Amino acid sequence: MQNDYDFAVVGGGLVGAAVAYGLGKRGLKVLMLDEGDVAKRASRGNFALVWVQSKGLGMPRYATWTRASSDHWPGFAAELREVAGFDLAYRRPGGFHLVLSQDELERRAASIQRLHNQDEVEPYHIEVLDGDEIRRRLPEAGPEVAGGTYCALDGDVNSLKLFRAMHAGFVRNGGSYRNGALVDRIEAGEGGYRLVTQDGAHTADRVVLAAGLDNPRLGAMVGLDVPVRPLRGQVIVTEKTAPFLDMPLSTIRQTDEGGVMIGDSQEEADDHDVMRPGINAVMADRAVRMFPRLGRLNVVRTWSALRVYSRDGFPIYEESPSHPGAYVVTCHSGVTLAAAHSQILAGKLADGGLTSDFDDFSARRFHVSAAS
């Protein structure tokens, strides 16, 4: 029997939407199954950076992958603007990471040096700057800023517009979207898969699991071990203010709409409790010390989100060894990697599957570590 779809993508967040959009624009018949707004969706709680610097320590292939996605982002943003009919506020002016002590600066510089000393890392330039040079480039930076790093490859985007644009582009390209369609079972059959959801059953030749923290449950149905865990992050948002920060920082960014986002916390947790005044106070204190003018702004909202982290923090891309045509795609950098997922990864899947250059991202790496 002929299946309903070429691909079923389970998950409608930034990762699932990027893969589904990339598959659909290649002329494939694609179904996106989304739990909907009741999902603990990291996509609506992210910091919206398209970030390269400092990524890849411990896995050189991830540094290369992140750089490739960053390089694809300008064309990707232009494509989505055309297909969705609105601008994503994407920019790539470079980005800063600021520190408040000489010790922090030395540790940051040493980490970057270790990153670039790894075998197989493609070199790119990250400047280590003292406080005076930071204040020359960022005149609003406060006197307590001891220095920082700068990378010309970094940027940011309006992530809600990105999310909407990929969904709009997916539907425009002929994709089928099902909301409120939590997958209860995945059943393998000859020539494909049957996915049983709350709104009925669907069949597809191949399936991509991109459901974030639900991937361990779903993966077990198709012979995939997906060792991911929730890592909570807090975000503070100020009232809108006159433009003063024309490039993003790793912990502070002024959005295209004028508000300032502050956020760099990481907590092992499995709930969205935002009542963490101690953590928010530390983030706010550091932000005001970096940019004193922030102390005069009102906070209009805070939120938290559960990031999707593997054991080592790097993505997992893998085809099931026991269920051919069933894949898992999971990462915590859904914004940065959206271009790579749509422009590169989806193309590999459409052409027949993951190639050997994705082997480093397989979950088999955790089994090797355990055996050694």
CSV table of N, CA and C in Angstrom, one decimal, residues 27 39-40 71 85 108 119 130 138 167 183 193 198 210 219 222 239 248 256 270 279 308 324 335 337-338 344 366 372:
chain,number,residue,atom,x,y,z
A,27,GLY,N,10.0,19.3,-2.7
A,27,GLY,CA,9.0,18.7,-3.5
A,27,GLY,C,8.4,17.4,-2.9
A,39,ALA,N,2.6,22.1,24.6
A,39,ALA,CA,3.9,21.5,24.7
A,39,ALA,C,4.8,22.5,25.5
A,40,LYS,N,5.8,21.8,26.2
A,40,LYS,CA,6.9,22.6,26.8
A,40,LYS,C,7.9,23.0,25.8
A,71,ASP,N,26.9,30.6,8.1
A,71,ASP,CA,27.2,31.0,6.8
A,71,ASP,C,26.0,30.9,5.9
A,85,GLY,N,6.6,36.5,3.4
A,85,GLY,CA,6.1,37.9,3.2
A,85,GLY,C,6.4,38.9,4.3
A,108,ARG,N,38.2,32.9,29.8
A,108,ARG,CA,37.5,32.9,28.5
A,108,ARG,C,38.6,32.8,27.4
A,119,ASP,N,42.2,19.3,17.1
A,119,ASP,CA,42.4,18.8,15.7
A,119,ASP,C,41.1,18.9,14.9
A,130,ASP,N,40.5,44.1,25.8
A,130,ASP,CA,40.5,44.6,27.2
A,130,ASP,C,39.3,45.5,27.4
A,138,LEU,N,31.8,49.7,22.3
A,138,LEU,CA,30.5,49.8,22.9
A,138,LEU,C,30.5,50.9,23.9
A,167,HIS,N,6.8,27.9,9.6
A,167,HIS,CA,5.5,27.3,9.5
A,167,HIS,C,4.7,27.8,8.3
A,183,VAL,N,1.8,12.2,19.4
A,183,VAL,CA,2.0,10.8,18.8
A,183,VAL,C,2.0,9.8,20.0
A,193,TYR,N,5.9,3.6,8.1
A,193,TYR,CA,5.5,3.7,9.5
A,193,TYR,C,4.1,4.2,9.6
A,198,GLN,N,-3.6,11.6,18.5
A,198,GLN,CA,-4.9,11.9,19.1
A,198,GLN,C,-5.9,12.3,18.1
A,210,ALA,N,11.6,15.0,16.0
A,210,ALA,CA,12.2,16.3,16.3
A,210,ALA,C,11.3,16.9,17.4
A,219,GLY,N,11.7,7.7,20.6
A,219,GLY,CA,12.8,7.0,20.1
A,219,GLY,C,12.8,5.5,20.4
A,222,VAL,N,11.2,3.1,18.0
A,222,VAL,CA,11.8,2.8,16.7
A,222,VAL,C,13.3,2.4,17.0
A,239,GLU,N,11.2,47.0,29.4
A,239,GLU,CA,10.4,47.8,28.6
A,239,GLU,C,11.2,48.3,27.3
A,248,PRO,N,24.4,42.0,19.1
A,248,PRO,CA,24.1,41.2,20.2
A,248,PRO,C,25.3,40.8,21.1
A,256,ASP,N,14.7,44.0,17.8
A,256,ASP,CA,14.3,44.9,16.8
A,256,ASP,C,13.1,45.7,17.2
A,270,ASP,N,13.0,20.2,35.7
A,270,ASP,CA,12.1,19.7,34.8
A,270,ASP,C,10.7,20.4,34.9
A,279,ILE,N,18.3,33.9,41.1
A,279,ILE,CA,18.9,33.8,39.7
A,279,ILE,C,18.6,35.0,38.9
A,308,VAL,N,16.8,21.6,25.5
A,308,VAL,CA,16.9,20.2,25.3
A,308,VAL,C,18.4,19.9,25.2
A,324,PRO,N,15.1,1.2,9.7
A,324,PRO,CA,15.6,2.1,8.6
A,324,PRO,C,14.5,3.1,8.2
A,335,VAL,N,17.8,27.9,17.0
A,335,VAL,CA,17.8,29.1,16.2
A,335,VAL,C,19.1,29.1,15.3
A,337,LEU,N,21.1,26.7,14.4
A,337,LEU,CA,21.2,25.6,13.5
A,337,LEU,C,20.0,25.5,12.6
A,338,ALA,N,19.0,26.4,12.6
A,338,ALA,CA,17.8,26.3,11.7
A,338,ALA,C,18.2,26.3,10.3
A,344,ILE,N,20.8,22.0,4.8
A,344,ILE,CA,21.8,20.9,4.6
A,344,ILE,C,21.2,19.6,5.1
A,366,PHE,N,28.0,8.0,23.1
A,366,PHE,CA,27.8,7.8,24.5
A,366,PHE,C,28.0,6.4,24.9
A,372,SER,N,34.5,2.5,27.5
A,372,SER,CA,35.9,2.8,27.8
A,372,SER,C,36.0,3.2,29.3
